[in-house]
Short mmCIF file of C-alpha atoms in Angstrom, two decimals:
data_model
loop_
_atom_site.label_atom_id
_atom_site.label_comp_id
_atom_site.label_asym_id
_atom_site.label_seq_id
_atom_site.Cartn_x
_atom_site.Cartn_y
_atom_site.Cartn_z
CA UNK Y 1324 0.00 0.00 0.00
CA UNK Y 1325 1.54 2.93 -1.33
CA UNK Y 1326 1.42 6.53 0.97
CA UNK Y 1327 0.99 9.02 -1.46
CA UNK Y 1328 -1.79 7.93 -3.50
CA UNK Y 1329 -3.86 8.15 0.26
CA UNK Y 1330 -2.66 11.65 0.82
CA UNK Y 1331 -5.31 14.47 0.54
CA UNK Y 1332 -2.61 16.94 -1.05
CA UNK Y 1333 -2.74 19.92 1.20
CA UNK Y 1334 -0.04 22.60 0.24
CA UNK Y 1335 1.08 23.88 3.83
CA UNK Y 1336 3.43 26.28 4.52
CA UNK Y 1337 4.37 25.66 8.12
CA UNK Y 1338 4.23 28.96 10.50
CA UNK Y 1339 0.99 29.38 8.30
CA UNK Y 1340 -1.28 26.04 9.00
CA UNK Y 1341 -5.03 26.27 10.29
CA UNK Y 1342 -5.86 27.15 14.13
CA UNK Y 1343 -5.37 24.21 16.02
CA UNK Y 1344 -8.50 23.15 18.26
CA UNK Y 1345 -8.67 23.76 22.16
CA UNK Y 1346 -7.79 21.89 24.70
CA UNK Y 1347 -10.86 21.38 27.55
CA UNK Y 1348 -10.53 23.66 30.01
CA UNK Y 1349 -9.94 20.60 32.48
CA UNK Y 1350 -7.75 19.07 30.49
CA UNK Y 1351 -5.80 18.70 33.47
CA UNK Y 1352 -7.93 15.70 35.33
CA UNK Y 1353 -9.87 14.63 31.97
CA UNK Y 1354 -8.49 11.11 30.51
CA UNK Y 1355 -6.67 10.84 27.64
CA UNK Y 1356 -8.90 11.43 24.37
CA UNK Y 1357 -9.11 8.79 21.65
CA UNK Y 1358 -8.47 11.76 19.43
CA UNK Y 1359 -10.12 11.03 15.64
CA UNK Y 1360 -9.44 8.24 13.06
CA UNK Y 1361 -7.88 10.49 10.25
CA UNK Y 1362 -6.36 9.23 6.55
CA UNK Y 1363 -3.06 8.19 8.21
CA UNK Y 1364 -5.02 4.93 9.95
CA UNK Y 1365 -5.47 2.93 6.77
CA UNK Y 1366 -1.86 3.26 5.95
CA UNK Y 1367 -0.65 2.01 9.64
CA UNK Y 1368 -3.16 -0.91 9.80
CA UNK Y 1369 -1.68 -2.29 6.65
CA UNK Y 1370 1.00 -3.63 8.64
CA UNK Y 1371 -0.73 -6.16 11.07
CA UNK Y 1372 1.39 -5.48 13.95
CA UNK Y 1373 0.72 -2.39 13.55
CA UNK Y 1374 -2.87 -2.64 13.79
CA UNK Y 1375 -2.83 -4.75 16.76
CA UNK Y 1376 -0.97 -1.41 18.85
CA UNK Y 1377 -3.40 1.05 17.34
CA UNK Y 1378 -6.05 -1.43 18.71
CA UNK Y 1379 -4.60 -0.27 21.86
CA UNK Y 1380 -3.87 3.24 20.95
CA UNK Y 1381 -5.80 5.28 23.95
CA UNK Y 1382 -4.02 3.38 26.45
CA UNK Y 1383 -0.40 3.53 24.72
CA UNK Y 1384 -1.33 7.00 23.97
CA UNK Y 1385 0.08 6.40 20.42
CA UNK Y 1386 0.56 8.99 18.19
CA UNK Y 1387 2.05 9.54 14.95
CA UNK Y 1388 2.25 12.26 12.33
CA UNK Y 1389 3.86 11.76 8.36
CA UNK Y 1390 4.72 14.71 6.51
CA UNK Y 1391 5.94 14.91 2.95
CA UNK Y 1392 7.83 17.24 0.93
CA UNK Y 1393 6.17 17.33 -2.38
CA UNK Y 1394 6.24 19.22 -5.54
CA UNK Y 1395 3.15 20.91 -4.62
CA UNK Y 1396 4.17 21.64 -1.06
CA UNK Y 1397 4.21 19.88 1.98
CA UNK Y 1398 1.39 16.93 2.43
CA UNK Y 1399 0.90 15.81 5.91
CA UNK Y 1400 -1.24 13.38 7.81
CA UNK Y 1401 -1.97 11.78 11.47
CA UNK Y 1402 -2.85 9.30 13.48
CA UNK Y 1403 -3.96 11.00 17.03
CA UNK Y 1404 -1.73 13.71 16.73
CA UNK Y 1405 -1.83 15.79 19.77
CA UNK Y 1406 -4.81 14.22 21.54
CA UNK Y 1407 -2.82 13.88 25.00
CA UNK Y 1408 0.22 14.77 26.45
CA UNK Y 1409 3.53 12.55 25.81
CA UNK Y 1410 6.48 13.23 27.48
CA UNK Y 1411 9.02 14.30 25.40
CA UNK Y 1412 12.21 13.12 26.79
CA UNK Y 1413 15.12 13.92 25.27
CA UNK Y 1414 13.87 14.76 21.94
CA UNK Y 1415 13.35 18.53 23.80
CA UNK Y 1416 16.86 18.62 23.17
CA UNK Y 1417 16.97 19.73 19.28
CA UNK Y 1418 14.79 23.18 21.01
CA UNK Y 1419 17.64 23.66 23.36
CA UNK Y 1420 20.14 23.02 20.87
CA UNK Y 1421 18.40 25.42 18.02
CA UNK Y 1422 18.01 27.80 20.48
CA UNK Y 1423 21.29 28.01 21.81
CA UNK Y 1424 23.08 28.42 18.44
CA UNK Y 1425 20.53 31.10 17.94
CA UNK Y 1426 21.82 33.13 20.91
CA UNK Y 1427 25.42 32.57 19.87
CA UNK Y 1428 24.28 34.72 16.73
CA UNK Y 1429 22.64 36.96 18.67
CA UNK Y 1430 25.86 37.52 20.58
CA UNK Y 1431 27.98 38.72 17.84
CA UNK Y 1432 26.52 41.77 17.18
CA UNK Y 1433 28.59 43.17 20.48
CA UNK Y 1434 30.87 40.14 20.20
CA UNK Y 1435 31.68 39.08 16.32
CA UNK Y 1436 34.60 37.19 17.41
CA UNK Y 1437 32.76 34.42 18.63
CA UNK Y 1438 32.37 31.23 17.16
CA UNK Y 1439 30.66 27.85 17.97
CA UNK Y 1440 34.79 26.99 18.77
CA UNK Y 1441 35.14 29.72 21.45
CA UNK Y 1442 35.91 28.51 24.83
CA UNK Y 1443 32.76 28.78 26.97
CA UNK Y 1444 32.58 28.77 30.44
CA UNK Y 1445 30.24 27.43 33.26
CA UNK Y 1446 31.27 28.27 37.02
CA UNK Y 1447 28.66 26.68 38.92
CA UNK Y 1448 26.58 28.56 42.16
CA UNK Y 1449 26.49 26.42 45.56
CA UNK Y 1450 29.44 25.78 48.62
CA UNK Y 1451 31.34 23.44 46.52
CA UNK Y 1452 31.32 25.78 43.49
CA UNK Y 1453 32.77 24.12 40.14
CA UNK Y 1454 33.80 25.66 36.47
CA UNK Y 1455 33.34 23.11 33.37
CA UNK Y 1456 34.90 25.04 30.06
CA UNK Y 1457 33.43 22.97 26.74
CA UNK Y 1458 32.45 25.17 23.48
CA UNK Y 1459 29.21 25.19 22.10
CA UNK Y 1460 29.71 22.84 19.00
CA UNK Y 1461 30.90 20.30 21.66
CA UNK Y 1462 27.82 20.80 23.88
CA UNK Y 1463 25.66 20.61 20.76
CA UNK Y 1464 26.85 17.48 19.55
CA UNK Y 1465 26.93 16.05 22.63
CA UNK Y 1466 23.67 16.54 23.72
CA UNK Y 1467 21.94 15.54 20.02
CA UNK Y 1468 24.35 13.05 19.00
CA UNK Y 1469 24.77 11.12 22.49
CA UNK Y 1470 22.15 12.20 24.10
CA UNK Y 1471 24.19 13.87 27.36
CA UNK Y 1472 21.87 15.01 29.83
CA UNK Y 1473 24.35 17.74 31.02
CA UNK Y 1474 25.33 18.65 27.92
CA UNK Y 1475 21.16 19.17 27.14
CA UNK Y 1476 21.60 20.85 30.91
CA UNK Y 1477 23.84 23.45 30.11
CA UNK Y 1478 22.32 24.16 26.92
CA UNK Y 1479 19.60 25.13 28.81
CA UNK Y 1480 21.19 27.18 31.35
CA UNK Y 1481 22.97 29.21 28.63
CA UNK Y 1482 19.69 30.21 26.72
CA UNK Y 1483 17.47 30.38 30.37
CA UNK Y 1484 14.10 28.74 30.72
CA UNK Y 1485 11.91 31.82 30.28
CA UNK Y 1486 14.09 32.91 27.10
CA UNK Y 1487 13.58 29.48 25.64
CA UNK Y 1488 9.96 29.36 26.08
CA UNK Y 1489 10.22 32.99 24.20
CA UNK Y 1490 12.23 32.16 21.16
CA UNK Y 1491 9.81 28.79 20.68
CA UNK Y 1492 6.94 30.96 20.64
CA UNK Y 1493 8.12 33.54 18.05
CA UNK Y 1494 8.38 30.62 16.07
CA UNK Y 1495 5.36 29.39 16.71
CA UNK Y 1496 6.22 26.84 18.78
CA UNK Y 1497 3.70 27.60 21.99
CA UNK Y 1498 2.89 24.38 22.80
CA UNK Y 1499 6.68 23.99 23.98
CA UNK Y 1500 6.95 24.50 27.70
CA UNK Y 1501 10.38 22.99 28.66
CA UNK Y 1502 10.94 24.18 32.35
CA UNK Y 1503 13.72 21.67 33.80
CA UNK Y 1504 16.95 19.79 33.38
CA UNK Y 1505 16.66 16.29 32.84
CA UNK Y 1506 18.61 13.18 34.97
CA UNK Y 1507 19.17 16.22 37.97
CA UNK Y 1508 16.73 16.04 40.82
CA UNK Y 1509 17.93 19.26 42.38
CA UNK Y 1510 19.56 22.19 40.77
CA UNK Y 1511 21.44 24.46 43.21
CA UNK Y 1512 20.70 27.39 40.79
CA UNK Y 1513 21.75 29.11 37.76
CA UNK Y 1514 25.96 28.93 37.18
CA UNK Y 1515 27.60 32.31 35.80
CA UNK Y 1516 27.89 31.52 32.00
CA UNK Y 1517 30.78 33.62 29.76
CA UNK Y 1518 32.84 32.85 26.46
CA UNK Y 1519 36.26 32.88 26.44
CA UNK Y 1520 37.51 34.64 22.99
CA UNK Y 1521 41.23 35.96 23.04
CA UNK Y 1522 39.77 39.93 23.16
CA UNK Y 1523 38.11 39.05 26.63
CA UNK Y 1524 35.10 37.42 28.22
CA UNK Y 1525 31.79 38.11 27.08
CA UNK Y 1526 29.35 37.38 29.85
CA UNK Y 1527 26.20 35.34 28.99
CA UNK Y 1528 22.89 36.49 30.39
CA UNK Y 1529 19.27 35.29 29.93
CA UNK Y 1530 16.42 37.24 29.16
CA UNK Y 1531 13.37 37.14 32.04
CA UNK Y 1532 10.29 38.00 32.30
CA UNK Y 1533 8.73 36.41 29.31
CA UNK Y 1534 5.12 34.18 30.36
CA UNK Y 1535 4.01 31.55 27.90
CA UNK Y 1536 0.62 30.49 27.71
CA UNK Y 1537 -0.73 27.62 29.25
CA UNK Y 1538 -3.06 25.52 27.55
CA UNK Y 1539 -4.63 22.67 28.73
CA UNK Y 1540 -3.31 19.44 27.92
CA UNK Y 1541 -5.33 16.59 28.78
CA UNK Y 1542 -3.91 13.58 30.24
CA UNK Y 1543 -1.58 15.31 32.23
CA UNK Y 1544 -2.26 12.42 35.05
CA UNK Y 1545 -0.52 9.65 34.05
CA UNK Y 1546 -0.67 5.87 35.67
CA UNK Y 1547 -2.29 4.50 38.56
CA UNK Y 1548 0.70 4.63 40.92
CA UNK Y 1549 3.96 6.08 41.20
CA UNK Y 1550 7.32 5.87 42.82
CA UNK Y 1551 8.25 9.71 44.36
CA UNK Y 1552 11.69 11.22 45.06
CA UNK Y 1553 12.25 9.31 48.19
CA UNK Y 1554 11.34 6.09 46.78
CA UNK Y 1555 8.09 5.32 48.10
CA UNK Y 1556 4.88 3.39 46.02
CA UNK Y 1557 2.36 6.44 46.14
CA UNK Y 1558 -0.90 5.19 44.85
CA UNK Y 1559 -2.14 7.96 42.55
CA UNK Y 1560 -1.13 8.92 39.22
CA UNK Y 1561 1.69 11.06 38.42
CA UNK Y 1562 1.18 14.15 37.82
CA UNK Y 1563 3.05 15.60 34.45
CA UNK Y 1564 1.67 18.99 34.99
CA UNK Y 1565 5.04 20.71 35.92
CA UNK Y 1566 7.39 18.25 33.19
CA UNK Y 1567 8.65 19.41 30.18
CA UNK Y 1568 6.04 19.10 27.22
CA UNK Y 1569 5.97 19.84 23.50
CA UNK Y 1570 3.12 18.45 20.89
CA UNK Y 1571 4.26 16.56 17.89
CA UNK Y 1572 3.30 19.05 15.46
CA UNK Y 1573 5.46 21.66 16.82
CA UNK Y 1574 8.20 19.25 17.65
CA UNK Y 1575 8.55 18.00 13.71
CA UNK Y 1576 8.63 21.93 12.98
CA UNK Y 1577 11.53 22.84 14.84
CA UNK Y 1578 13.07 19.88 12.76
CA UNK Y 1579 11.60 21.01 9.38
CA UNK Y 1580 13.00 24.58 10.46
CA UNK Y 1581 15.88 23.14 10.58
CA UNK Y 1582 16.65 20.61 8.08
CA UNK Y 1583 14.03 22.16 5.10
CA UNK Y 1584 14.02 25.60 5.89
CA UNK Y 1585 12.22 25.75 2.61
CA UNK Y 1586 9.38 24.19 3.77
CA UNK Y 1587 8.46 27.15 6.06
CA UNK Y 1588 7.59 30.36 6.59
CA UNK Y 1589 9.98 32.44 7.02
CA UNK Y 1590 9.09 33.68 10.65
CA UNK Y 1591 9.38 29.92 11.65
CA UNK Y 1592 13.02 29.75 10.50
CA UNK Y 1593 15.93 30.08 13.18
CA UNK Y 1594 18.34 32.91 12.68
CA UNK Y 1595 21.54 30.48 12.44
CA UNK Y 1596 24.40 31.72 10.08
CA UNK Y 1597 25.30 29.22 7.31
CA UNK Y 1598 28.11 27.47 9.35
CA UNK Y 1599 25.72 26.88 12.68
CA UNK Y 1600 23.14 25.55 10.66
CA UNK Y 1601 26.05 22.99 9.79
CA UNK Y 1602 26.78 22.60 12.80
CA UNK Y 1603 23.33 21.61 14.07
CA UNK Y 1604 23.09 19.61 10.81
CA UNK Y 1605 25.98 17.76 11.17
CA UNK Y 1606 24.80 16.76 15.63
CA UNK Y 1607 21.52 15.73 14.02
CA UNK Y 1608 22.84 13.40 11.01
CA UNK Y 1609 25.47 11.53 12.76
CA UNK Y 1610 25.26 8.13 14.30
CA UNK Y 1611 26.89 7.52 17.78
CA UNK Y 1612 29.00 4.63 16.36
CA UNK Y 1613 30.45 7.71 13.53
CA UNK Y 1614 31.80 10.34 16.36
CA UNK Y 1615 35.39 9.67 16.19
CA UNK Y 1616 35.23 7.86 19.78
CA UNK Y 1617 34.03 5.15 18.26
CA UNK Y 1618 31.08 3.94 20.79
CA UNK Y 1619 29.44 0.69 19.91
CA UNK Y 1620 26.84 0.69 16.70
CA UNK Y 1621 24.44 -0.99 19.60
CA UNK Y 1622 24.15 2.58 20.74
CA UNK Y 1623 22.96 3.82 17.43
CA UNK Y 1624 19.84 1.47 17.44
CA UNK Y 1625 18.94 2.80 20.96
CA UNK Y 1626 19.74 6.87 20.46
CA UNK Y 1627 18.76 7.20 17.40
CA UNK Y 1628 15.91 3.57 16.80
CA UNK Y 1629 13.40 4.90 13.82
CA UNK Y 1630 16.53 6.24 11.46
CA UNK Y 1631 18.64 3.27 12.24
CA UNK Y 1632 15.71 0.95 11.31
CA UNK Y 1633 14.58 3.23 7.93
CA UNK Y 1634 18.34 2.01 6.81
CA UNK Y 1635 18.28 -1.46 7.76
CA UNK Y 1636 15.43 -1.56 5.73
CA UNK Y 1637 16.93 -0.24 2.56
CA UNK Y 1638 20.00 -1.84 2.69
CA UNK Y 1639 20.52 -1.28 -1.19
CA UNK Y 1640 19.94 3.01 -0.63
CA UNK Y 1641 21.65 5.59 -0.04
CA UNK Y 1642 19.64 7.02 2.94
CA UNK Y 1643 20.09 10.13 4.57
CA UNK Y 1644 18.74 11.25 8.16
CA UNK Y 1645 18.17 13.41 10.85
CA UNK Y 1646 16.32 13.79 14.00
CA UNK Y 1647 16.67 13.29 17.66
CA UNK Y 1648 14.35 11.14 20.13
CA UNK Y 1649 13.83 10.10 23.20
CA UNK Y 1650 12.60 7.99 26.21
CA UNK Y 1651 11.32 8.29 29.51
CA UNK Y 1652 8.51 7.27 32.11
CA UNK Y 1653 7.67 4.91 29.67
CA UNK Y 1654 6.96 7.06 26.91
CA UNK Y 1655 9.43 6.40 23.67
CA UNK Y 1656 9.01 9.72 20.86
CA UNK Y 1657 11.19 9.65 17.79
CA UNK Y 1658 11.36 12.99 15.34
CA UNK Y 1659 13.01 12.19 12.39
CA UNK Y 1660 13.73 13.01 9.03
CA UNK Y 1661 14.47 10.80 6.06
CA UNK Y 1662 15.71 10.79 2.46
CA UNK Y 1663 16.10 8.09 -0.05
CA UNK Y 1664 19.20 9.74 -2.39
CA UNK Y 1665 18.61 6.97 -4.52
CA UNK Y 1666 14.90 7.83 -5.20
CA UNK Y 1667 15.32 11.11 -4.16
CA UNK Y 1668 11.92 10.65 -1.71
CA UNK Y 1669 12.10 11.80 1.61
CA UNK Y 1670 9.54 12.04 4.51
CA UNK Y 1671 9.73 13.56 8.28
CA UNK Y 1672 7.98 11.31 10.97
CA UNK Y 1673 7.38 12.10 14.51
CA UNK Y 1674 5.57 9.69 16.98
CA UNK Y 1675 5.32 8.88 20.25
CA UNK Y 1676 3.70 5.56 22.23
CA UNK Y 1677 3.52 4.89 26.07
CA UNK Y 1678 4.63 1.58 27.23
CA UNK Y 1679 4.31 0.94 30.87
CA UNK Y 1680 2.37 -1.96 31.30
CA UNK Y 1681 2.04 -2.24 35.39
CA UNK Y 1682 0.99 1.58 35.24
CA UNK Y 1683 3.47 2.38 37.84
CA UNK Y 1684 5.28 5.87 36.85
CA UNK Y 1685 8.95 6.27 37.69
CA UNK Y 1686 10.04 3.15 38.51
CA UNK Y 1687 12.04 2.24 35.76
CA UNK Y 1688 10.34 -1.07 34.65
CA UNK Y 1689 9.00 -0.17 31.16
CA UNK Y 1690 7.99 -2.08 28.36
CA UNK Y 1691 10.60 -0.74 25.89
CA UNK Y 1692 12.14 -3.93 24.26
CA UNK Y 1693 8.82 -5.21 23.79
CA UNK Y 1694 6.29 -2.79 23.01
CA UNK Y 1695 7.74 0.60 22.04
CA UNK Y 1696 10.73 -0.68 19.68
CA UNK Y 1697 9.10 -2.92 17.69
CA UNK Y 1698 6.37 -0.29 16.89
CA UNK Y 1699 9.27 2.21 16.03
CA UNK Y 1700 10.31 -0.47 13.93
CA UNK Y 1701 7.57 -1.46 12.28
CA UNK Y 1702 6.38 2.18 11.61
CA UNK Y 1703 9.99 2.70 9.84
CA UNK Y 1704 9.28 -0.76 7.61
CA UNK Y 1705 6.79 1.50 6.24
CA UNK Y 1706 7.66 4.56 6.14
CA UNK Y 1707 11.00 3.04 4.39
CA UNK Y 1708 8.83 1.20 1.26
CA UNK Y 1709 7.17 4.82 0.29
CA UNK Y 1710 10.95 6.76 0.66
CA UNK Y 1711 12.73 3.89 -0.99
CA UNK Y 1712 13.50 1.92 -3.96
CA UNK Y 1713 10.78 -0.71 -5.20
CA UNK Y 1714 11.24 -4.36 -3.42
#
């Protein structure tokens, strides 16, 4: 079953796309929504597996949306896109990343010396105070390529929460709300941030006083039972009201931004220079097993699962891809982009899927071998026959 001949060719160009419907007002302690049965189903129930998850889809809170660069624009479709909240993981790390390199160009208009290779400094707040120096393109990469949580951390301290949540929004990006650090419990506040070029330091502040909206997301209460801070089985749900969240149509268009800045409007586009875009382009289209460290390709399938799959499927193409996931609580999201040079098709998939079986939150038994990779894998199958050469 071919994808394109199902699309309904809609010529979208993102930054521009229809108002997006409300959340309830009480989205907050409403369950999650079985959202509506769109012309992406047909296409995922053509794989049996497949059809057996989206059986389940409520309760694995699955979600997937397919986009396609065309001729005639950009064609896009989904499966439950948006109808609850996922928890993004550590694919929030491409908006940290984007927006950091943005800053860096916003800090050579006082400082044009600067460079992605300029010594940066962190010099931590607290009794045992501590300075890390690292440089941006190493903190980038890092944090897309390896997924580093401090790396992702930093990031994050350079641009500032409330500055974050600003630049997403002038985007367009305001269902973003990433407020925290992730893998650190306790943060003992804000370190003093500078670069280091040979004229002098150049101090690093973040802008305040910026409030995003908050709309309701429903299904905010996750599980039946959770496992708090101290350890202890607490038997109510857990509550993701104050975690990190971003909804998959916003998260693919920080990526089309990115990757197919020709896709979108041009108010959506980050204001990189040519050789930061390269930069980010480069973190988001290598493989951990291709840094020059060598890890182990076992790594690649587990950063980086629905690209690694699209080329094991193609093993005759020439496939190109970016993106950055991630997993946590149970939850498993992949953003990805991914081009056939041999066909010259490409298409940008982001999903998500919730696998936590005993519906216990936070206590590290999920059911990610056997639930959430084989869907990732089985949504790649397909996704690879429409991008690739003919079987």
């Amino acid at each position: 079953m071919r994808l394109a001949p199902l699309l309904v060719t809609t010529t979208i160009l993102l930054g521009c796309s229809p108002e997006r419907p409300a959340a309830s007002p009480n989205a907050e302690d409403t369950p999650a929504r079985p959202g509506r049965a769109d012309d992406l189903e047909p296409f995922l129930r053509s794989d049996p597996e497949l059809a057996s998850i989206l059986d389940d889809a409520v309760a694995r809170r699955v979600q997937v949306l397919v986009s396609i660069p065309g001729e005639l624009g950009f064609e896009r479709r989904g499966w439950r896109v948006d109808a609850e909240y996922v928890f993004p993981a550590s694919a929030v790390k491409l908006c940290t990343a984007v927006a950091a390199l943005e800053k860096l160009e916003e800090l050579r208009r006082t400082a044009p010396e600067v460079t992605v290779d300029t010594p940066l400094r962190f010099a931590s707040a607290g009794d045992k105070p501590v300075t890390f120096v690292t440089t941006l393109r190493d903190e980038v990469e890092r944090s897309l390529v390896l997924s580093d949580n401090e790396a992702y951390n930093r990031l994050l301290d350079l641009v500032g929460v409330e500055e974050l949540g600003e630049r997403l929004a002038s985007h367009g990006m305001r269902s973003a709300r990433i407020v925290h650090h992730l893998g650190r419990d306790v943060v003992a506040g804000p370190p003093a941030i500078e670069l280091l070029p040979p004229g002098g330091p150049v101090p690093v502040g973040q802008r305040v006083g910026f409030e995003p909206e908050a709309p309701s997301v429903p299904g905010l209460l996750v599980g039946t039972a959770h496992v708090d801070a101290a350890g202890r089985l607490v038997p109510e749900p857990f509550d993701f009201r104050d975690k990190n969240r971003i909804g998959l149509r916003d998260l693919q268009d920080v990526l089309v931004s990115v990757v197919r800045p020709d896709l979108v409007a041009p108010s959506v586009v980050p204001k990189l220079s040519a050789e930061d875009r390269e930069v980010l382009l480069g973190a988001l289209g290598t493989l951990p097993s291709e840094l020059p460290s060598r890890p182990p390709k076992s790594l690649d399938a587990q950063l980086a699962a629905f690209r690694t799959a699209v080329a094991a499927a193609l093993p005759n193409d020439r496939i190109v891809s970016y993106g950055k996931g991630g997993r946590a609580y149970g939850f498993t999201v992949e953003n990805a982009y991914v081009r056939s040079e041999t066909t010259g098709r490409s298409a940008f998939v982001t999903l998500a899927i919730y696998a936590n079986d005993d519906a216990v939150v936070n206590n590290d038994r999920y059911e990610y071998a056997t639930v959430a990779e084989p869907f990732v894998t089985r949504v790649a199958q397909l996704v690879a026959r429409e991008v690739g050469s003919p079987k």
